[in-house]
Amino acid sequence: MSTLDNTSLKLPKENLEAEDFLPLLGTDYVELYVGNAKQAAHYYMSAWGFQPLAYAGLETGLKDRVSYVIQQGKIRLILTSPLNSGGDINKHIDAHGDGVKAIALWVDDATKSYKETTSRGAQSYFEPRKEKDANGEVVFSGIHTYGETVHVFVERSNYKGVFLPGYKAWNPHYKPTDVGLKFIDHIVGNVGWNEMNKWCEFYAKVMGFAQLVSFDDKDISTEYTALMSKVMSNGNGRIKFPINEPAEGRKKSQIEEYIDFYNGSGVQHMALATDNIIETVTALRDRGIEFLTVPSSYYEDVLDRVGEIDEDLAPLKELGILIDKDEEGYLLQIFTKPILDRPTMFIEIIQRKGAKSFGKGNFKALFEAIEREQESRGTL
Ligand code: TYF
Ligand code: FE
C-alpha cells in the first residue's frame, strides 16, 4: 500500500508507546457541497489544475444529486450538488454557502474506526455499510465533528475501481495541466467562541490525536483580528487539523467573520503541498487565483529572520510568498483570498523545507493582510 509523502512528526512519548486505536492512512477525499457542481468542477480543474476522475449523477442512476470527483497528486475532491429542492444538501448550502461537508479518512477497518470513535463519544453520522460493484467492495462509516462537518472512514483495500462504487470513470476531453499540488498538508477548522478546547479534546479523546502546537491571542493578535489556535495531529502525523477560535480584539476577529458568514463552525482552509511553490503559485496566478499580499517591507528583513534559503528572494517577493522557519528547517507559504463569495473558505499553498510548524513568524503580516481584506468588505 502506498503511503503519503508527508513527513512524520515528533509526538509526545506517551503517544508513541500507546497503541494507536485509530490508525489513519491518509486523507481519502474532501467533499464539498456546492450550488453548481458542474461549474465548480470546471473551476477547480481550469484554475487549480485538478484532473477529472469520476462522476455520479442522473446517468449513473442517482435521482437527487450529482458528484464530480477530481484529483491532483494525492488530493481528491468531490463536488456535490443537489438535483432537486429540499433535503440535506440544499439545507447545508442554504446555511453555509459552498463548503466542506466531509473530510474522509482512509483506514484499514472502517467498522473498527466507527466502534473506537463512537465508544469514546463520537456522534454517529452513519453506521458501517458496505457498497459493492464489479470492481470490488468498500466499507464506509461516518461520525460528526465541528459544526455540520463530518468524518467518513473509507476502507478500500478490496476495491479496484477508479474511485468508489456508484461512480463511473469521468474522462472528458478537457484536462488542463496540473499545477504541481501533491497532498493535503493540513485542514483547519474554525469553531465558535470558547469551543477550541472542546474540539481539541474531541480529537484527543475520541480520535487519539495529540496536540502539536498552541498559539494564543498574544502570539497572534494584531490590531484587530485575534484568534487562538491549537494544532492536533494523529499518531503517524499524516493528518493535521489545526482548530481556531475567535478571541476578543479591537475589532471583529477574522474567525468571527467566518462564523457569521458560514453560520457556524466549519473548514476555514485547506493547505495543499507542492514541491515547487514558485512554479505552482506562478501557474495559479496566471489562471486567475488571487492571493493575499504583504507590504514589500516584509522582504527587507525576512532573511535576517529565517537565514539562508535555497530560493532566490526576488520571485518569492514578486509572488508574495511568505517564509518562516523552526528548529528543523524552513517553510514557504501563501494564502488565497476567500475562494467563495462569502468570506469563508480559502486555500493555503505550502512547501516544507524541513519545517514542521505552521508559519507563526508570518502571523502578523498574514493577519494584517486579512484585515485589509476585511476592511474592504466592511466586515471589520
Ligand atoms: O494553519 C495555520 O495555522 C496557518 C496560519 O486564520 C493560519 O496557516 C492560522 C489561522 C488563520 C489563518 C492562517
Ligand atoms: Fe494553514
CSV table of C-alpha atoms and ligand atoms in Angstrom, one decimal:
chain,number,residue,atom,x,y,z
A,1,MET,CA,0.0,0.0,0.0
A,2,SER,CA,1.4,3.4,-0.9
A,3,THR,CA,1.9,6.0,1.8
A,4,LEU,CA,1.7,9.7,1.7
A,5,ASP,CA,4.9,11.5,1.2
A,6,ASN,CA,4.0,13.7,4.1
A,7,THR,CA,6.6,13.9,6.8
A,8,SER,CA,6.1,12.2,10.1
A,9,LEU,CA,6.1,14.3,13.2
A,10,LYS,CA,7.6,14.0,16.6
A,11,LEU,CA,4.8,13.4,19.1
A,12,PRO,CA,4.9,13.1,22.9
A,13,LYS,CA,6.4,9.9,24.1
A,14,GLU,CA,3.1,8.6,25.6
A,15,ASN,CA,1.5,8.7,22.2
A,16,LEU,CA,4.3,6.6,20.6
A,17,GLU,CA,4.0,4.0,23.3
A,18,ALA,CA,0.3,3.8,23.5
A,19,GLU,CA,-1.3,1.7,20.7
A,20,ASP,CA,-3.0,3.9,18.1
A,21,PHE,CA,-6.6,2.9,18.3
A,22,LEU,CA,-7.4,4.8,15.1
A,23,PRO,CA,-4.7,4.2,12.6
A,24,LEU,CA,-5.2,6.6,9.6
A,25,LEU,CA,-3.5,6.0,6.3
A,26,GLY,CA,-4.2,9.5,4.9
A,27,THR,CA,-7.0,11.8,3.7
A,28,ASP,CA,-9.1,9.8,1.3
A,29,TYR,CA,-11.1,12.7,-0.1
A,30,VAL,CA,-12.7,16.0,0.8
A,31,GLU,CA,-16.3,16.5,-0.2
A,32,LEU,CA,-17.7,20.0,-0.8
A,33,TYR,CA,-21.4,20.7,-1.0
A,34,VAL,CA,-21.8,23.3,-3.7
A,35,GLY,CA,-24.6,25.1,-5.6
A,36,ASN,CA,-23.4,24.1,-9.0
A,37,ALA,CA,-21.0,21.1,-9.1
A,38,LYS,CA,-20.5,21.1,-12.8
A,39,GLN,CA,-19.2,24.7,-12.8
A,40,ALA,CA,-17.3,24.2,-9.5
A,41,ALA,CA,-15.5,21.2,-11.1
A,42,HIS,CA,-14.6,23.3,-14.1
A,43,TYR,CA,-13.1,26.0,-11.8
A,44,TYR,CA,-11.0,23.5,-9.8
A,45,MET,CA,-9.8,21.9,-13.0
A,46,SER,CA,-9.1,25.0,-15.0
A,47,ALA,CA,-7.8,27.3,-12.2
A,48,TRP,CA,-6.3,24.7,-9.8
A,49,GLY,CA,-5.2,22.0,-12.3
A,50,PHE,CA,-7.2,19.2,-10.9
A,51,GLN,CA,-7.8,16.2,-13.3
A,52,PRO,CA,-11.2,14.6,-13.9
A,53,LEU,CA,-11.5,11.2,-12.2
A,54,ALA,CA,-15.1,10.0,-11.6
A,55,TYR,CA,-18.7,11.0,-11.8
A,56,ALA,CA,-22.1,10.0,-10.4
A,57,GLY,CA,-25.4,11.6,-11.3
A,58,LEU,CA,-28.5,11.0,-13.4
A,59,GLU,CA,-26.5,8.9,-15.9
A,60,THR,CA,-25.4,6.5,-13.2
A,61,GLY,CA,-28.9,6.2,-11.6
A,62,LEU,CA,-28.8,8.9,-9.0
A,63,LYS,CA,-32.0,10.9,-8.9
A,64,ASP,CA,-31.4,13.6,-6.3
A,65,ARG,CA,-27.7,14.7,-6.5
A,66,VAL,CA,-24.7,14.8,-8.7
A,67,SER,CA,-21.0,14.4,-7.8
A,68,TYR,CA,-17.8,15.1,-9.7
A,69,VAL,CA,-14.5,13.7,-8.4
A,70,ILE,CA,-11.3,15.4,-9.4
A,71,GLN,CA,-7.7,14.6,-8.4
A,72,GLN,CA,-4.3,16.1,-8.3
A,73,GLY,CA,-1.4,14.3,-6.8
A,74,LYS,CA,-2.9,12.5,-3.8
A,75,ILE,CA,-5.6,15.2,-3.3
A,76,ARG,CA,-9.1,14.1,-4.2
A,77,LEU,CA,-12.1,16.4,-4.1
A,78,ILE,CA,-15.7,15.5,-4.5
A,79,LEU,CA,-18.0,18.4,-5.7
A,80,THR,CA,-21.6,17.5,-4.9
A,81,SER,CA,-24.8,19.4,-5.8
A,82,PRO,CA,-28.5,18.6,-5.2
A,83,LEU,CA,-30.7,18.0,-8.2
A,84,ASN,CA,-34.0,19.0,-6.6
A,85,SER,CA,-35.3,21.1,-3.7
A,86,GLY,CA,-35.3,20.3,-0.1
A,87,GLY,CA,-33.0,17.7,1.5
A,88,ASP,CA,-29.8,17.9,3.5
A,89,ILE,CA,-27.5,19.1,0.7
A,90,ASN,CA,-29.8,22.1,0.0
A,91,LYS,CA,-30.1,22.8,3.7
A,92,HIS,CA,-26.3,22.7,4.0
A,93,ILE,CA,-25.8,25.1,1.1
A,94,ASP,CA,-28.6,27.4,2.4
A,95,ALA,CA,-26.9,27.7,5.8
A,96,HIS,CA,-23.3,27.7,4.8
A,97,GLY,CA,-22.9,28.5,1.1
A,98,ASP,CA,-20.5,26.2,-0.7
A,99,GLY,CA,-18.3,24.5,1.8
A,100,VAL,CA,-16.6,21.3,3.1
A,101,LYS,CA,-19.1,18.7,4.2
A,102,ALA,CA,-16.9,15.7,4.7
A,103,ILE,CA,-13.2,15.1,5.4
A,104,ALA,CA,-12.9,11.4,4.5
A,105,LEU,CA,-10.1,9.4,6.2
A,106,TRP,CA,-8.5,6.3,4.6
A,107,VAL,CA,-8.5,3.4,7.1
A,108,ASP,CA,-7.8,-0.3,7.1
A,109,ASP,CA,-11.0,-1.0,9.1
A,110,ALA,CA,-14.0,1.3,8.8
A,111,THR,CA,-16.0,-0.8,11.2
A,112,LYS,CA,-13.4,-0.7,13.9
A,113,SER,CA,-12.8,3.0,13.3
A,114,TYR,CA,-16.5,3.6,13.9
A,115,LYS,CA,-16.6,1.5,17.1
A,116,GLU,CA,-13.4,3.0,18.6
A,117,THR,CA,-14.7,6.6,18.0
A,118,THR,CA,-18.4,6.2,18.9
A,119,SER,CA,-17.5,4.3,22.0
A,120,ARG,CA,-15.4,7.3,23.0
A,121,GLY,CA,-18.2,9.7,22.5
A,122,ALA,CA,-18.3,10.5,18.7
A,123,GLN,CA,-21.8,11.1,17.4
A,124,SER,CA,-22.7,8.8,14.6
A,125,TYR,CA,-23.2,10.2,11.1
A,126,PHE,CA,-23.9,6.7,9.7
A,127,GLU,CA,-23.2,3.2,10.7
A,128,PRO,CA,-20.7,1.0,8.9
A,129,ARG,CA,-22.0,0.0,5.5
A,130,LYS,CA,-20.7,-2.0,2.5
A,131,GLU,CA,-21.0,-0.9,-1.1
A,132,LYS,CA,-20.1,-3.1,-4.0
A,133,ASP,CA,-19.8,-3.1,-7.7
A,134,ALA,CA,-18.0,-5.2,-10.3
A,135,ASN,CA,-14.6,-3.7,-9.1
A,136,GLY,CA,-15.0,-4.8,-5.5
A,137,GLU,CA,-16.2,-3.6,-2.2
A,138,VAL,CA,-15.7,-0.6,0.1
A,139,VAL,CA,-16.8,-0.3,3.7
A,140,PHE,CA,-17.8,3.2,4.9
A,141,SER,CA,-18.8,4.7,8.3
A,142,GLY,CA,-19.1,8.2,9.5
A,143,ILE,CA,-19.0,10.5,12.6
A,144,HIS,CA,-19.8,14.1,13.2
A,145,THR,CA,-17.2,16.7,14.1
A,146,TYR,CA,-17.4,20.5,14.5
A,147,GLY,CA,-20.4,22.3,13.0
A,148,GLU,CA,-22.1,20.2,10.3
A,149,THR,CA,-18.8,18.8,9.2
A,150,VAL,CA,-18.3,15.0,9.2
A,151,HIS,CA,-15.5,12.5,9.0
A,152,VAL,CA,-16.2,9.5,6.8
A,153,PHE,CA,-14.0,6.4,7.3
A,154,VAL,CA,-13.2,4.7,4.0
A,155,GLU,CA,-11.9,1.1,3.9
A,156,ARG,CA,-10.9,0.4,0.3
A,157,SER,CA,-8.4,-2.4,0.3
A,158,ASN,CA,-10.8,-4.7,-1.6
A,159,TYR,CA,-11.6,-2.1,-4.2
A,160,LYS,CA,-10.0,-1.8,-7.7
A,161,GLY,CA,-12.3,0.7,-9.4
A,162,VAL,CA,-11.4,4.3,-10.3
A,163,PHE,CA,-12.9,5.8,-7.1
A,164,LEU,CA,-15.8,4.3,-5.2
A,165,PRO,CA,-18.8,2.1,-6.0
A,166,GLY,CA,-21.5,4.0,-7.7
A,167,TYR,CA,-19.1,6.2,-9.6
A,168,LYS,CA,-18.2,5.8,-13.3
A,169,ALA,CA,-14.9,6.9,-14.7
A,170,TRP,CA,-15.1,10.5,-15.9
A,171,ASN,CA,-12.9,11.2,-18.9
A,172,PRO,CA,-13.8,14.4,-20.6
A,173,HIS,CA,-11.7,15.9,-23.4
A,174,TYR,CA,-10.7,18.9,-21.2
A,175,LYS,CA,-7.8,18.1,-19.0
A,176,PRO,CA,-5.8,21.2,-18.1
A,177,THR,CA,-2.3,20.7,-16.9
A,178,ASP,CA,-1.8,20.3,-13.2
A,179,VAL,CA,-0.1,23.0,-11.1
A,180,GLY,CA,2.1,20.6,-9.0
A,181,LEU,CA,-0.1,20.2,-6.0
A,182,LYS,CA,0.8,16.9,-4.2
A,183,PHE,CA,-1.1,16.2,-1.0
A,184,ILE,CA,-3.2,17.9,1.8
A,185,ASP,CA,-0.8,19.2,4.4
A,186,HIS,CA,-3.5,20.2,6.9
A,187,ILE,CA,-7.1,21.2,7.1
A,188,VAL,CA,-8.1,23.9,9.5
A,189,GLY,CA,-11.4,24.2,11.4
A,190,ASN,CA,-12.9,27.4,12.7
A,191,VAL,CA,-15.1,26.9,15.8
A,192,GLY,CA,-17.2,29.2,17.9
A,193,TRP,CA,-16.2,31.3,21.0
A,194,ASN,CA,-14.6,29.2,23.7
A,195,GLU,CA,-15.0,26.0,21.7
A,196,MET,CA,-11.4,25.3,20.7
A,197,ASN,CA,-10.6,23.2,23.7
A,198,LYS,CA,-13.7,21.2,23.4
A,199,TRP,CA,-12.9,20.2,19.8
A,200,CYS,CA,-9.2,19.6,20.6
A,201,GLU,CA,-10.3,17.3,23.4
A,202,PHE,CA,-12.6,15.6,20.8
A,203,TYR,CA,-9.6,14.9,18.6
A,204,ALA,CA,-7.5,13.8,21.5
A,205,LYS,CA,-10.0,11.5,23.3
A,206,VAL,CA,-12.3,10.3,20.5
A,207,MET,CA,-9.7,10.1,17.7
A,208,GLY,CA,-6.4,9.6,19.7
A,209,PHE,CA,-4.8,12.7,18.3
A,210,ALA,CA,-2.1,14.7,20.1
A,211,GLN,CA,-1.6,18.4,20.3
A,212,LEU,CA,1.4,19.6,18.3
A,213,VAL,CA,1.3,23.4,18.9
A,214,SER,CA,-0.7,26.1,20.5
A,215,PHE,CA,-1.0,29.8,19.7
A,216,ASP,CA,-2.8,32.2,22.0
A,217,ASP,CA,-4.1,35.6,21.3
A,218,LYS,CA,-0.8,37.1,22.4
A,219,ASP,CA,1.0,35.3,19.7
A,220,ILE,CA,-1.4,36.3,17.0
A,221,SER,CA,-3.5,39.3,18.0
A,222,THR,CA,-2.8,42.1,15.6
A,223,GLU,CA,-4.5,45.4,15.9
A,224,TYR,CA,-7.9,43.9,15.1
A,225,THR,CA,-8.0,40.3,14.4
A,226,ALA,CA,-7.5,37.9,17.3
A,227,LEU,CA,-7.7,34.2,17.5
A,228,MET,CA,-6.4,31.2,19.3
A,229,SER,CA,-5.3,28.1,17.6
A,230,LYS,CA,-4.2,24.6,18.5
A,231,VAL,CA,-2.8,22.0,16.1
A,232,MET,CA,-4.0,18.4,16.5
A,233,SER,CA,-2.2,15.6,14.8
A,234,ASN,CA,-2.9,11.8,14.5
A,235,GLY,CA,-0.3,9.3,15.6
A,236,ASN,CA,1.7,9.0,12.4
A,237,GLY,CA,1.5,12.7,11.6
A,238,ARG,CA,-0.3,12.3,8.3
A,239,ILE,CA,-3.4,14.1,9.4
A,240,LYS,CA,-3.1,17.5,10.9
A,241,PHE,CA,-6.1,19.5,12.0
A,242,PRO,CA,-5.5,23.0,13.5
A,243,ILE,CA,-8.5,24.4,15.3
A,244,ASN,CA,-9.1,28.1,15.6
A,245,GLU,CA,-11.5,30.1,17.8
A,246,PRO,CA,-12.1,33.8,17.8
A,247,ALA,CA,-10.6,36.0,20.5
A,248,GLU,CA,-11.6,39.4,21.6
A,249,GLY,CA,-9.7,42.1,19.7
A,250,ARG,CA,-10.1,45.7,18.9
A,251,LYS,CA,-12.4,44.9,16.0
A,252,LYS,CA,-14.0,41.8,14.6
A,253,SER,CA,-11.9,38.7,14.6
A,254,GLN,CA,-11.4,37.0,11.2
A,255,ILE,CA,-12.7,33.9,12.8
A,256,GLU,CA,-15.9,35.6,13.9
A,257,GLU,CA,-16.4,36.9,10.4
A,258,TYR,CA,-16.1,33.4,9.2
A,259,ILE,CA,-18.6,32.0,11.8
A,260,ASP,CA,-21.0,34.8,10.9
A,261,PHE,CA,-20.9,34.1,7.1
A,262,TYR,CA,-20.7,30.3,7.4
A,263,ASN,CA,-23.4,30.3,10.1
A,264,GLY,CA,-21.3,28.2,12.4
A,265,SER,CA,-18.2,26.1,12.7
A,266,GLY,CA,-16.6,24.7,9.6
A,267,VAL,CA,-13.5,24.3,7.5
A,268,GLN,CA,-11.6,27.5,7.1
A,269,HIS,CA,-8.7,26.5,4.9
A,270,MET,CA,-7.0,23.5,3.3
A,271,ALA,CA,-3.2,23.7,3.0
A,272,LEU,CA,-2.1,22.0,-0.2
A,273,ALA,CA,1.5,21.0,-0.5
A,274,THR,CA,3.8,21.5,-3.5
A,275,ASP,CA,7.4,20.7,-4.0
A,276,ASN,CA,7.9,23.9,-6.1
A,277,ILE,CA,5.9,26.7,-4.7
A,278,ILE,CA,7.3,29.3,-7.2
A,279,GLU,CA,6.1,27.2,-10.2
A,280,THR,CA,2.8,26.3,-8.5
A,281,VAL,CA,1.9,29.9,-7.5
A,282,THR,CA,3.1,31.3,-10.8
A,283,ALA,CA,0.7,28.9,-12.6
A,284,LEU,CA,-2.2,29.6,-10.2
A,285,ARG,CA,-1.8,33.3,-10.6
A,286,ASP,CA,-1.7,33.0,-14.4
A,287,ARG,CA,-5.0,31.1,-14.1
A,288,GLY,CA,-6.7,33.8,-12.1
A,289,ILE,CA,-6.2,32.8,-8.5
A,290,GLU,CA,-5.9,35.8,-6.2
A,291,PHE,CA,-3.5,35.7,-3.3
A,292,LEU,CA,-3.2,37.9,-0.2
A,293,THR,CA,-0.3,40.3,-0.5
A,294,VAL,CA,2.1,41.7,2.2
A,295,PRO,CA,3.9,45.0,2.1
A,296,SER,CA,7.3,44.9,0.3
A,297,SER,CA,8.9,45.8,3.6
A,298,TYR,CA,8.2,42.2,4.7
A,299,TYR,CA,11.1,41.1,2.3
A,300,GLU,CA,13.6,43.7,3.7
A,301,ASP,CA,14.4,41.7,6.8
A,302,VAL,CA,12.9,38.3,6.2
A,303,LEU,CA,16.2,36.7,5.5
A,304,ASP,CA,17.6,38.1,8.8
A,305,ARG,CA,14.8,36.2,10.5
A,306,VAL,CA,14.9,32.9,8.6
A,307,GLY,CA,18.5,32.7,7.5
A,308,GLU,CA,19.7,31.3,4.2
A,309,ILE,CA,17.2,29.7,1.8
A,310,ASP,CA,17.6,27.7,-1.4
A,311,GLU,CA,15.3,30.0,-3.4
A,312,ASP,CA,16.0,33.4,-4.9
A,313,LEU,CA,14.2,36.1,-2.9
A,314,ALA,CA,13.1,38.0,-6.0
A,315,PRO,CA,10.5,35.6,-7.3
A,316,LEU,CA,9.2,35.0,-3.7
A,317,LYS,CA,8.8,38.7,-3.3
A,318,GLU,CA,7.2,39.1,-6.7
A,319,LEU,CA,4.6,36.4,-5.9
A,320,GLY,CA,4.1,37.4,-2.3
A,321,ILE,CA,5.2,34.0,-0.9
A,322,LEU,CA,5.9,34.1,2.9
A,323,ILE,CA,8.8,32.4,4.6
A,324,ASP,CA,9.2,31.1,8.2
A,325,LYS,CA,11.5,28.7,10.0
A,326,ASP,CA,11.6,26.5,13.0
A,327,GLU,CA,14.3,24.3,14.7
A,328,GLU,CA,14.1,21.8,11.9
A,329,GLY,CA,14.1,23.9,8.7
A,330,TYR,CA,12.0,26.4,6.9
A,331,LEU,CA,8.7,26.6,5.0
A,332,LEU,CA,7.3,28.7,2.2
A,333,GLN,CA,3.5,29.5,2.2
A,334,ILE,CA,0.9,31.8,0.6
A,335,PHE,CA,-2.8,32.2,1.2
A,336,THR,CA,-5.5,32.9,-1.3
A,337,LYS,CA,-8.3,35.4,-0.8
A,338,PRO,CA,-11.6,33.7,0.0
A,339,ILE,CA,-12.4,31.4,-3.0
A,340,LEU,CA,-16.1,31.9,-2.5
A,341,ASP,CA,-18.4,35.0,-2.4
A,342,ARG,CA,-18.9,34.5,1.3
A,343,PRO,CA,-15.7,35.3,3.1
A,344,THR,CA,-15.4,31.8,4.4
A,345,MET,CA,-13.0,29.2,2.9
A,346,PHE,CA,-9.6,30.0,1.4
A,347,ILE,CA,-6.6,27.8,0.3
A,348,GLU,CA,-3.0,27.8,1.5
A,349,ILE,CA,-0.2,26.6,-0.7
A,350,ILE,CA,2.8,25.3,1.4
A,351,GLN,CA,6.2,24.0,0.6
A,352,ARG,CA,8.1,22.5,3.6
A,353,LYS,CA,11.8,22.5,3.6
A,354,GLY,CA,12.2,20.6,6.8
A,355,ALA,CA,10.0,22.8,9.0
A,356,LYS,CA,7.1,21.0,10.8
A,357,SER,CA,5.5,24.2,12.0
A,358,PHE,CA,2.7,26.4,10.6
A,359,GLY,CA,4.2,29.8,9.9
A,360,LYS,CA,3.9,31.5,13.3
A,361,GLY,CA,6.5,34.1,12.2
A,362,ASN,CA,4.2,35.1,9.4
A,363,PHE,CA,1.1,35.5,11.5
A,364,LYS,CA,1.4,39.3,12.0
A,365,ALA,CA,2.0,40.0,8.3
A,366,LEU,CA,-0.7,37.5,7.2
A,367,PHE,CA,-3.3,38.7,9.6
A,368,GLU,CA,-2.7,42.3,8.7
A,369,ALA,CA,-3.3,41.3,5.1
A,370,ILE,CA,-6.5,39.5,6.1
A,371,GLU,CA,-7.6,42.7,7.9
A,372,ARG,CA,-7.1,44.8,4.8
A,373,GLU,CA,-9.5,42.4,3.1
A,374,GLN,CA,-11.9,42.6,5.9
A,375,GLU,CA,-11.7,46.3,5.8
A,376,SER,CA,-12.5,46.3,2.0
A,377,ARG,CA,-15.6,44.1,2.8
A,378,GLY,CA,-16.7,46.4,5.5
A,379,THR,CA,-16.9,43.5,7.9
A,380,LEU,CA,-14.3,44.7,10.5
B,1,TYF,O1,-2.8,26.7,9.5
B,1,TYF,C1,-2.2,27.6,10.1
B,1,TYF,O2,-2.1,27.5,11.4
B,1,TYF,C2,-1.5,28.6,9.3
B,1,TYF,C3,-1.8,30.0,9.8
B,1,TYF,O3,-6.9,32.1,10.4
B,1,TYF,C4,-3.2,30.5,9.9
B,1,TYF,O4,-1.9,28.5,8.0
B,1,TYF,C5,-3.8,30.4,11.1
B,1,TYF,C6,-5.1,31.0,11.3
B,1,TYF,C7,-5.7,31.6,10.2
B,1,TYF,C8,-5.0,31.7,9.0
B,1,TYF,C9,-3.8,31.1,8.9
B,2,FE,FE,-2.5,26.7,7.5
